[in-house]
Tab-separated table of C-alpha atoms in Angstrom:
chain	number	residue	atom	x	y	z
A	3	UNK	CA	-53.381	-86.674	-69.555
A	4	UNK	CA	-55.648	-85.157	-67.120
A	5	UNK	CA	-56.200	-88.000	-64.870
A	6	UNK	CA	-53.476	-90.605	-63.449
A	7	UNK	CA	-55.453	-93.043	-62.299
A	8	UNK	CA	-52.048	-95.435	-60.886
A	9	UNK	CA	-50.666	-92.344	-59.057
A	10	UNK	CA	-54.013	-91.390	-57.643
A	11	UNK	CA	-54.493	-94.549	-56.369
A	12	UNK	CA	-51.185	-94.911	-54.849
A	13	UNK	CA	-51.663	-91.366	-53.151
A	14	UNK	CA	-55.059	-91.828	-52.072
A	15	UNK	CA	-53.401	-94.697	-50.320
A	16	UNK	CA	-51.120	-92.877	-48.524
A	17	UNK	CA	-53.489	-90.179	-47.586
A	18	UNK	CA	-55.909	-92.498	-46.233
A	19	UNK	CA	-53.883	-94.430	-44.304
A	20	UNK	CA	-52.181	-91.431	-42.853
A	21	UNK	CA	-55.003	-89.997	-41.422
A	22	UNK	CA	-56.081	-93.310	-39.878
A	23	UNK	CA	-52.682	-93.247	-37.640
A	24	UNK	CA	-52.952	-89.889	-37.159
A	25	UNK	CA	-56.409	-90.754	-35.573
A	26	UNK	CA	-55.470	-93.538	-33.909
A	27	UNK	CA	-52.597	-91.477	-32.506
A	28	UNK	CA	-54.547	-88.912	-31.196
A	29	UNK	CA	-53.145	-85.783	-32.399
A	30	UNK	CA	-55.522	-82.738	-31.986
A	31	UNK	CA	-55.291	-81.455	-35.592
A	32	UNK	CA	-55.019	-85.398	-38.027
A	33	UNK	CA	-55.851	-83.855	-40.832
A	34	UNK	CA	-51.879	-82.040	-40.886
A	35	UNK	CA	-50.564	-85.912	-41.544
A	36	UNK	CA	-53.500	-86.193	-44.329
A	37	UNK	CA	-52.087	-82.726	-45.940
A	38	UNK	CA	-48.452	-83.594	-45.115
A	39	UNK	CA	-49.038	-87.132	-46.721
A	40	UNK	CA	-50.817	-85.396	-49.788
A	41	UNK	CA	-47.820	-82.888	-50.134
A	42	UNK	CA	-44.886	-85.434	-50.326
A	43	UNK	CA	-46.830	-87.966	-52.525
A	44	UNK	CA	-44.566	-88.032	-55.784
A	45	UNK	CA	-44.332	-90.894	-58.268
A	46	UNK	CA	-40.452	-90.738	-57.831
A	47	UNK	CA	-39.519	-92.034	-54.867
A	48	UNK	CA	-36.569	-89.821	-54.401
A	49	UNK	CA	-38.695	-86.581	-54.530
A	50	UNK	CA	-41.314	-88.294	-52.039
A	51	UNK	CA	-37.968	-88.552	-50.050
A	52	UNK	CA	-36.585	-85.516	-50.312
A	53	UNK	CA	-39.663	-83.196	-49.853
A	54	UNK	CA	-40.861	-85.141	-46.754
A	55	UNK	CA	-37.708	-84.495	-45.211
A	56	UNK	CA	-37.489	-80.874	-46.249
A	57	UNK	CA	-41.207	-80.627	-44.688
A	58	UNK	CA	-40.030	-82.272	-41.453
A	59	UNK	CA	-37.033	-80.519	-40.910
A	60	UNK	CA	-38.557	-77.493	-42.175
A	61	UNK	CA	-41.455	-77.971	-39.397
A	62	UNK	CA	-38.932	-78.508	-36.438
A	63	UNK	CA	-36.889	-75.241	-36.996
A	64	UNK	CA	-39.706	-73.110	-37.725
A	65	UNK	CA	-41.780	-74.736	-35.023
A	66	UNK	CA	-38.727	-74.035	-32.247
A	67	UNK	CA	-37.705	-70.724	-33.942
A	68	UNK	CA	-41.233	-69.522	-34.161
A	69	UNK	CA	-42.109	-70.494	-30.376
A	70	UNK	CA	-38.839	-67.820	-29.134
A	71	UNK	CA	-39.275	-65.397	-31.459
A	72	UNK	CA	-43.372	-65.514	-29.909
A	73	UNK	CA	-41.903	-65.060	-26.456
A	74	UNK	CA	-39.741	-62.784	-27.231
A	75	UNK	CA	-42.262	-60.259	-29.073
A	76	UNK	CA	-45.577	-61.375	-26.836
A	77	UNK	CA	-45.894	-58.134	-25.379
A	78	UNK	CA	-45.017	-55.881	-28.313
A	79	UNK	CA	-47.864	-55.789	-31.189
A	80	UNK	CA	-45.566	-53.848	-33.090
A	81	UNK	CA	-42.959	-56.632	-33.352
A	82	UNK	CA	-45.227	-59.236	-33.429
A	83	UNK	CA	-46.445	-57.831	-37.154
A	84	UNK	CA	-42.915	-57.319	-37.991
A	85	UNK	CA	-41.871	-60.401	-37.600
A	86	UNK	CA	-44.632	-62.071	-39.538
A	87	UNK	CA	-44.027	-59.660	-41.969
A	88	UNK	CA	-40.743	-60.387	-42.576
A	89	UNK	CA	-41.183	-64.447	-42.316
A	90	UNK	CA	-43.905	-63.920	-45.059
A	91	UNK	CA	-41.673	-61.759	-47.073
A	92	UNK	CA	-38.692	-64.313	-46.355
A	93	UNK	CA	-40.503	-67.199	-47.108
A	94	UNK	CA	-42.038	-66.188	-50.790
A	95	UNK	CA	-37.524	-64.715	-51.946
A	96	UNK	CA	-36.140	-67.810	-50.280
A	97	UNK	CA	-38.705	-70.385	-52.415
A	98	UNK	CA	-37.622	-68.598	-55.376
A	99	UNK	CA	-34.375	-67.952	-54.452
A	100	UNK	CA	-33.047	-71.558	-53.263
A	101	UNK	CA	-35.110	-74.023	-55.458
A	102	UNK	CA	-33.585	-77.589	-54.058
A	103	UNK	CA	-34.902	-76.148	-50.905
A	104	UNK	CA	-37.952	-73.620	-51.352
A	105	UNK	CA	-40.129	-76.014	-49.685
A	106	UNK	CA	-38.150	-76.479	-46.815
A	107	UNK	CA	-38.261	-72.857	-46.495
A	108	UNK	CA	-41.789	-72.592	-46.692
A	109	UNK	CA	-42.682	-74.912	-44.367
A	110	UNK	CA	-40.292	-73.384	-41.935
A	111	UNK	CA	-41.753	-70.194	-42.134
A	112	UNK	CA	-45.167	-70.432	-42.231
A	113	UNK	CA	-44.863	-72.977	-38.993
A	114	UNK	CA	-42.915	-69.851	-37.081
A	115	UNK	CA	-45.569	-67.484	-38.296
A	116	UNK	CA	-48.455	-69.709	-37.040
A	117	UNK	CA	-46.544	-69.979	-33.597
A	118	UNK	CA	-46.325	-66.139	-33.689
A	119	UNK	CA	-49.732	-66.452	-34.564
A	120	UNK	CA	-50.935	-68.772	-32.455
A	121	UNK	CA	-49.415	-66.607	-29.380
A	122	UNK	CA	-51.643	-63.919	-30.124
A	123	UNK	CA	-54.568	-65.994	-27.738
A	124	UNK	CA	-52.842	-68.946	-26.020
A	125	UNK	CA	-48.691	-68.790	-25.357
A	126	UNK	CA	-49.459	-70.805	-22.293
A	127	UNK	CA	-49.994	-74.128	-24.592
A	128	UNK	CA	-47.970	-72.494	-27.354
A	129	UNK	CA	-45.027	-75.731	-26.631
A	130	UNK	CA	-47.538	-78.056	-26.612
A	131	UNK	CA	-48.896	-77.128	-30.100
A	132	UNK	CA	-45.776	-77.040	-31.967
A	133	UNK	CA	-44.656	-80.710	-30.578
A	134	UNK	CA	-48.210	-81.729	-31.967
A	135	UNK	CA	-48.055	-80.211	-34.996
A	136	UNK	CA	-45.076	-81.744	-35.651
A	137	UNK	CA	-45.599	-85.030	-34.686
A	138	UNK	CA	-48.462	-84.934	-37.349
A	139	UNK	CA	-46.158	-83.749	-40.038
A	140	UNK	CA	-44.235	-86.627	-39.565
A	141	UNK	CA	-46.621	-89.090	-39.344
A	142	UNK	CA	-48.285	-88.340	-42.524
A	143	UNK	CA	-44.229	-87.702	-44.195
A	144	UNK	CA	-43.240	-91.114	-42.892
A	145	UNK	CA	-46.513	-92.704	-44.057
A	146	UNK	CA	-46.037	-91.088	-47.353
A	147	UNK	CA	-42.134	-93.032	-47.372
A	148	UNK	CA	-43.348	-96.240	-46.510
A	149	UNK	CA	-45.757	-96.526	-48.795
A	150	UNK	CA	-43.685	-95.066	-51.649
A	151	UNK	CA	-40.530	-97.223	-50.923
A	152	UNK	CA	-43.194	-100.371	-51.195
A	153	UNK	CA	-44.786	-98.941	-54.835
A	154	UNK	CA	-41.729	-97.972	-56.102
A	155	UNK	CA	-40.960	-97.437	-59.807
A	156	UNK	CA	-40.140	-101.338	-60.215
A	157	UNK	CA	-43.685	-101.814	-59.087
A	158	UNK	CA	-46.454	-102.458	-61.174
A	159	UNK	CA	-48.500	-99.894	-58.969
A	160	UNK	CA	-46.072	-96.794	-60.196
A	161	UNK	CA	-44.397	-94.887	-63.230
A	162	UNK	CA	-41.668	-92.695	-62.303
A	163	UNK	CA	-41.830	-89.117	-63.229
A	164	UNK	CA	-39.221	-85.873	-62.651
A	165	UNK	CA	-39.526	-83.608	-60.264
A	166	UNK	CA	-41.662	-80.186	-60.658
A	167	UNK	CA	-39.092	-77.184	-62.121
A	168	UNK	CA	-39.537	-73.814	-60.116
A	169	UNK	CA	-39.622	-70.359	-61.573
A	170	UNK	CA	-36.220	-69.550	-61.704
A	171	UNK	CA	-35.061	-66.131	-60.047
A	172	UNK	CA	-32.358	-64.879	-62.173
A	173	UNK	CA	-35.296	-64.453	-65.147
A	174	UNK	CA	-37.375	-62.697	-63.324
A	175	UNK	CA	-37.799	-58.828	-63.052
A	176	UNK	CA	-36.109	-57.394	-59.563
A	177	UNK	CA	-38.433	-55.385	-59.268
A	178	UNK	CA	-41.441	-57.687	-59.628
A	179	UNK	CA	-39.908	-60.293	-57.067
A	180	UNK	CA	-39.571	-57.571	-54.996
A	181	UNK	CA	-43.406	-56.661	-55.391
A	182	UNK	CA	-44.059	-60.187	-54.289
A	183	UNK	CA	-42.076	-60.066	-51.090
A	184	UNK	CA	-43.659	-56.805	-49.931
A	185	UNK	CA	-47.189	-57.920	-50.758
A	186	UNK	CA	-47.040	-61.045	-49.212
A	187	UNK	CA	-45.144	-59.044	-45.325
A	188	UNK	CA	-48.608	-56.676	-46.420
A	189	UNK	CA	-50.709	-59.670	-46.223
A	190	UNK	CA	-49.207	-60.830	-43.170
A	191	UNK	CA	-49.947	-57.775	-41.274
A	192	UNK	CA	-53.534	-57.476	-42.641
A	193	UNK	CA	-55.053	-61.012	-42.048
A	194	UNK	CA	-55.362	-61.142	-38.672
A	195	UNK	CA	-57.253	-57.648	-38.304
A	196	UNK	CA	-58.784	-59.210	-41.209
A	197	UNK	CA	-60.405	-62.729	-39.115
A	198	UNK	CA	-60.072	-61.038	-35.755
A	199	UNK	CA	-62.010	-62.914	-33.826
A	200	UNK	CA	-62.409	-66.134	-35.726
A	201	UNK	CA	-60.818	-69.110	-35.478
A	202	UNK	CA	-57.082	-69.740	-36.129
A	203	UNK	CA	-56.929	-72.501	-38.129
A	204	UNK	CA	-59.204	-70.367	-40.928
A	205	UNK	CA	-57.341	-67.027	-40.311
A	206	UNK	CA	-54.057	-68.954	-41.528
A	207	UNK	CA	-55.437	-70.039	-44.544
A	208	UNK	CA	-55.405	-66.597	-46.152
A	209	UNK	CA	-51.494	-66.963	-44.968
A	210	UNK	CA	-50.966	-70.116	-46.328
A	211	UNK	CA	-52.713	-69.142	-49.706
A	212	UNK	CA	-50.802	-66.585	-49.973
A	213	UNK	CA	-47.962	-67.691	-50.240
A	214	UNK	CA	-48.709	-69.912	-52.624
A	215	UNK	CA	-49.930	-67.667	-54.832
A	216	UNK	CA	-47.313	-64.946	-54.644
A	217	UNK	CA	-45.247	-67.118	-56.345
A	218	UNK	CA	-43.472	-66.651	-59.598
A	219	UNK	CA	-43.672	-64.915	-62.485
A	220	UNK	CA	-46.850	-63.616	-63.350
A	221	UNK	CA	-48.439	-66.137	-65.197
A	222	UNK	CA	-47.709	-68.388	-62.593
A	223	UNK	CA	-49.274	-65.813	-59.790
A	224	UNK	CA	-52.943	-66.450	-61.913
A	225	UNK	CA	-52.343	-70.324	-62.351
A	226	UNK	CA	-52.200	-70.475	-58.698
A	227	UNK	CA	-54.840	-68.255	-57.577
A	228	UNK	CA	-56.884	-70.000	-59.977
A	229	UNK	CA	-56.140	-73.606	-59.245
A	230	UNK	CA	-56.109	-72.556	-55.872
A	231	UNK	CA	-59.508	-71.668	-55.268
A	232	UNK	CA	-61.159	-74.110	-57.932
A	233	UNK	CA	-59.449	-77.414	-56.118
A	234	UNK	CA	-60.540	-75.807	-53.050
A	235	UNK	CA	-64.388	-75.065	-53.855
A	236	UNK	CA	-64.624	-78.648	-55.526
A	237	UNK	CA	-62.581	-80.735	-52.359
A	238	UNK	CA	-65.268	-78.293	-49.907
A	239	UNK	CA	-68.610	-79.448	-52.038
A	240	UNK	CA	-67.001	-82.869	-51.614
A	241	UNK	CA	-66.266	-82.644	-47.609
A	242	UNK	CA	-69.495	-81.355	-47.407
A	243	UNK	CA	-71.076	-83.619	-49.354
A	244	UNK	CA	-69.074	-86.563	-47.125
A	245	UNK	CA	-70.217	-84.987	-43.962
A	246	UNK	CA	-73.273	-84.101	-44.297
A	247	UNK	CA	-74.303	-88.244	-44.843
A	248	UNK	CA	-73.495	-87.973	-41.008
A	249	UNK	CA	-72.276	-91.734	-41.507
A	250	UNK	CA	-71.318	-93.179	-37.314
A	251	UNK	CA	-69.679	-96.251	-39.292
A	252	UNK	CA	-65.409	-95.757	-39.675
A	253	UNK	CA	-65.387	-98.338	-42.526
A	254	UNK	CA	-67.676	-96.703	-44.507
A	255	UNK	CA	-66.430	-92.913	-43.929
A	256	UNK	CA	-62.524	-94.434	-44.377
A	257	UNK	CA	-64.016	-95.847	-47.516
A	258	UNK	CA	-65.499	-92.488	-49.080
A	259	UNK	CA	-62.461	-90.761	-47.948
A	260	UNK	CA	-60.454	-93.157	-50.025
A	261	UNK	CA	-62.431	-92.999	-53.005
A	262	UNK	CA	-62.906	-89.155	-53.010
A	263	UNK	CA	-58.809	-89.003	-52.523
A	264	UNK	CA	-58.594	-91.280	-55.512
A	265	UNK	CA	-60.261	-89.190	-57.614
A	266	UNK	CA	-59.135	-85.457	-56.520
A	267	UNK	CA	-55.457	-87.187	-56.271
A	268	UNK	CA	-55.508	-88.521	-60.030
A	269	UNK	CA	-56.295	-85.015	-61.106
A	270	UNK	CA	-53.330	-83.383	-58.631
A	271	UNK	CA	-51.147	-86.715	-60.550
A	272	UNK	CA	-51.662	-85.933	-64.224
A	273	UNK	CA	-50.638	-82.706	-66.284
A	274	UNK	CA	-53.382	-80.461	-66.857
A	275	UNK	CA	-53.014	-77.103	-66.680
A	276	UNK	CA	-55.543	-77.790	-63.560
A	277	UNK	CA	-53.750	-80.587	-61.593
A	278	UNK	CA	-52.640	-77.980	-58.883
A	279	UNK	CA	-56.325	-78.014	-57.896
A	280	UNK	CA	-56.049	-81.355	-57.335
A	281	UNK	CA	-53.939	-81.063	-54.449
A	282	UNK	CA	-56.047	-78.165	-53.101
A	283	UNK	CA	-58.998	-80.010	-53.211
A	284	UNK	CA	-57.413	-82.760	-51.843
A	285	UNK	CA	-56.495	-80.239	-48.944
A	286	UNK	CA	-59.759	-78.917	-48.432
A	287	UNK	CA	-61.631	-82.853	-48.475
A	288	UNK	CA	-59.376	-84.171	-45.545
A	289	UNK	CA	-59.607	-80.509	-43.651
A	290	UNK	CA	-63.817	-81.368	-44.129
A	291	UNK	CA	-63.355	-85.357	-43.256
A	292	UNK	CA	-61.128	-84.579	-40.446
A	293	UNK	CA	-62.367	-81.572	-38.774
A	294	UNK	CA	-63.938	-83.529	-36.021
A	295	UNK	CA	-61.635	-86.480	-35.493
A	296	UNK	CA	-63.663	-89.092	-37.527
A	297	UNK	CA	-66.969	-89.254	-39.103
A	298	UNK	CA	-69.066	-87.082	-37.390
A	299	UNK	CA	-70.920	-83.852	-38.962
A	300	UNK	CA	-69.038	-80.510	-38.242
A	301	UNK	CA	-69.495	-77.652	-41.312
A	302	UNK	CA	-68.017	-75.058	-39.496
A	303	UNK	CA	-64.383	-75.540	-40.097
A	304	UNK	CA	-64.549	-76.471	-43.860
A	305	UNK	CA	-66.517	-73.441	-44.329
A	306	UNK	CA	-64.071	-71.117	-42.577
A	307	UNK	CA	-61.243	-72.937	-44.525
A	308	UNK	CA	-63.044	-71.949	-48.085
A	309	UNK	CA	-63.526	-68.000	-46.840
A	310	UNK	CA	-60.146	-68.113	-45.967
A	311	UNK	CA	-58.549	-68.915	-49.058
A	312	UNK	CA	-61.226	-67.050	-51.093
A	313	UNK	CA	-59.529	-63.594	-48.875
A	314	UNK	CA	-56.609	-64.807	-49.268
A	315	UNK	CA	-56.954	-64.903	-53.035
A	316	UNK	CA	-58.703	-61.799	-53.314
A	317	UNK	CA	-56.360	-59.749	-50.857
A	318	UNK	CA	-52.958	-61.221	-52.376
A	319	UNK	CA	-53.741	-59.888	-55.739
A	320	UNK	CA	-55.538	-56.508	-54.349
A	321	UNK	CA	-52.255	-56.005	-52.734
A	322	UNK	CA	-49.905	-57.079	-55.465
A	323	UNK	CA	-51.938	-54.664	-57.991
A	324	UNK	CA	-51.272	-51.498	-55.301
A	325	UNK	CA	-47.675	-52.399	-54.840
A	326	UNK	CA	-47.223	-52.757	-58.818
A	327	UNK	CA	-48.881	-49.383	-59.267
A	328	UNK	CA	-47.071	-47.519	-56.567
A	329	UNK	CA	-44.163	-49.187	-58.635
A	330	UNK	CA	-45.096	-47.304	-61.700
A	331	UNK	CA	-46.090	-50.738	-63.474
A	332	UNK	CA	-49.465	-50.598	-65.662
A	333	UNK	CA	-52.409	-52.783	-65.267
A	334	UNK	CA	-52.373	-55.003	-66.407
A	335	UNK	CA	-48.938	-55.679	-66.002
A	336	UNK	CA	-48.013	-56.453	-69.939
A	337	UNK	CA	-44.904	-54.876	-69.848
A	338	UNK	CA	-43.376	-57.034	-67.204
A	339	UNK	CA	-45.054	-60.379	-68.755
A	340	UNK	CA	-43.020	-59.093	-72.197
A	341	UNK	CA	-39.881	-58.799	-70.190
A	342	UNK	CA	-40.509	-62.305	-68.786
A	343	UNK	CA	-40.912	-63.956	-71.930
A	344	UNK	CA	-37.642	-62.084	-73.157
A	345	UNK	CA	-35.626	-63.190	-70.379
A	346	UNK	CA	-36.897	-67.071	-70.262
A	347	UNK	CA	-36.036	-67.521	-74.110
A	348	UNK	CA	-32.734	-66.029	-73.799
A	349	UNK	CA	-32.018	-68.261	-71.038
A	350	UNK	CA	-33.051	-71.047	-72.731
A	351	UNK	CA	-31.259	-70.004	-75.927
A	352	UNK	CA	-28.320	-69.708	-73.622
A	353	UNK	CA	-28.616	-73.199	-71.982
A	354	UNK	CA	-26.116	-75.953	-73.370
């Protein structure tokens, strides 16, 4: 079904109530416990469980490792874009490589790149920003748990579901995972010359995206991209569209939060070949709700979010079509995509 309307509420809860603590709380960035509360929100309660701590523990090791490897490369440029280059790189093997923990992996990466990153203008507070950061990860993880453990599958408010299957490396073409690493380092390098000058919080997006979309076989590189910038375009019209009411009362912005959540949640819940945009368009509605602490009107950062993972689309798969050339692949790539469908039915003939 497209929609899950019992999941999407449940998650919409979770959200929502996430970034009210965060608020409350006072962390200078709430809408990372909205996104962190979006991420973990599974109808089994295990998974909600086990992701939220592999996004937590995740945070705190790339958070720490990311803030020495920054002081230990501050002065060297050259350094600094190796070492993103090889967390990117890193971070895209080790998700395919180590599925019960790819998103542990992720997370820890991409929070040491955005310390590297954030060193680039301000090491002085860099400390300060990675003990934020992760206090909103948790608060929208443990959120997440609470309300999970209370909705359970017993509940009448939840179904429970398995877990999401990753690609799985040993059926995929060496040298096409190893296209995937090297374009994503590429990307790494190239983003901040890329939003030099603009603010950090949009330059990581093309990061972030890519990542997530150099991910997989190849079929699962478009889904991405694709679901990817659609739940992202839709969840931006609908932060803007929230915003721009320039509404001074909390109830009723908490209110339209919800509902919007419900809805771009139920998608992100059900199986469509689309739901992945739900959760990107769930990302992109509490970066928009959130961007100024509550309901007041700010465009800017929403805006900078959407041209970030538009780039980030558009320079991912520029990159990965260079790197496949230079590999002596055609484009399009049919020839690997044939392989790939050889190798998944023979390991699927081969399964017990």
């Amino acid at each position: 079904m497209f929609f899950n309307y019992v999941l999407g509420l449940r998650t919409s809860l979770m959200v929502t109530l996430a970034a009210i603590i965060a608020l409350l709380v006072d962390v200078d960035d709430p809408w990372w416990s909205a996104m962190s509360a979006l991420t973990v929100a599974n109808a089994d309660w295990t998974n909600v469980w086990r992701k939220g701590m592999q996004r937590v523990i995740g945070t705190i090791i790339g958070g720490f490792s990311g803030y020495w490897i920054a002081l230990m490369v501050k002065n060297y440029h050259f350094f600094q874009w190796i070492a993103v280059g090889s967390l990117a790189a890193f971070a895209i093997y080790k998700r395919m490589a180590s599925p019960n923990f790819a998103y542990a992996w992720l997370l820890g990466s991409v929070t040491a790149m955005l310390a590297i990153y954030a060193s680039f203008t301000q090491i002085e507070g860099l400390f300060l920003l990675m003990v934020d950061r992760t206090i909103a990860v948790v608060i929208g993880v443990m959120t997440a748990a609470v309300v999970s453990y209370f909705m359970n599958e017993d509940s009448s408010l939840a179904v429970g579901i398995g877990p999401y299957l990753p690609p799985n490396i040993d059926t995929m073409d060496k040298n096409w995972v190893f296209a995937l690493c090297v374009s994503g380092a590429a990307v790494a390098v190239i983003a901040p010359i890329v939003y030099v000058g603009h603010d950090l919080a949009a330059m990581v997006q093309i990061i972030i995206t890519s990542l997530v979309v150099l991910y997989g076989p190849a079929v699962s590189v478009k889904k991405f991209a694709l679901n990817r910038t659609l739940g992202c375009f839709i969840g931006g019209l609908m932060g803007f569209a929230l915003i721009g009411l320039g509404l001074q009362s909390f109830f009723w912005w908490g209110l339209l939060l919800a509902i919007g959540l419900f809805f771009l949640a139920s998608v992100h819940q059900g199986d469509s070949y689309w739901s992945y945009a739900g959760m990107q368009g769930g990302y992109a509605f509490v970066v928009a709700a959130l961007a100024s602490s509550g309901p007041v009107d700010n465009f800017n950062q929403v805006i900078d979010r959407l041209v970030g993972v538009v780039l980030g689309v558009l320079i991912s798969i520029a990159v990965l079509v260079v790197v496949r050339i230079w590999q002596g692949a055609d484009f399009p790539d049919i020839e690997h995509m044939n392989r790939q469908r050889a190798l998944e039915a023979q390991v699927k003939k081969e399964r017990p």
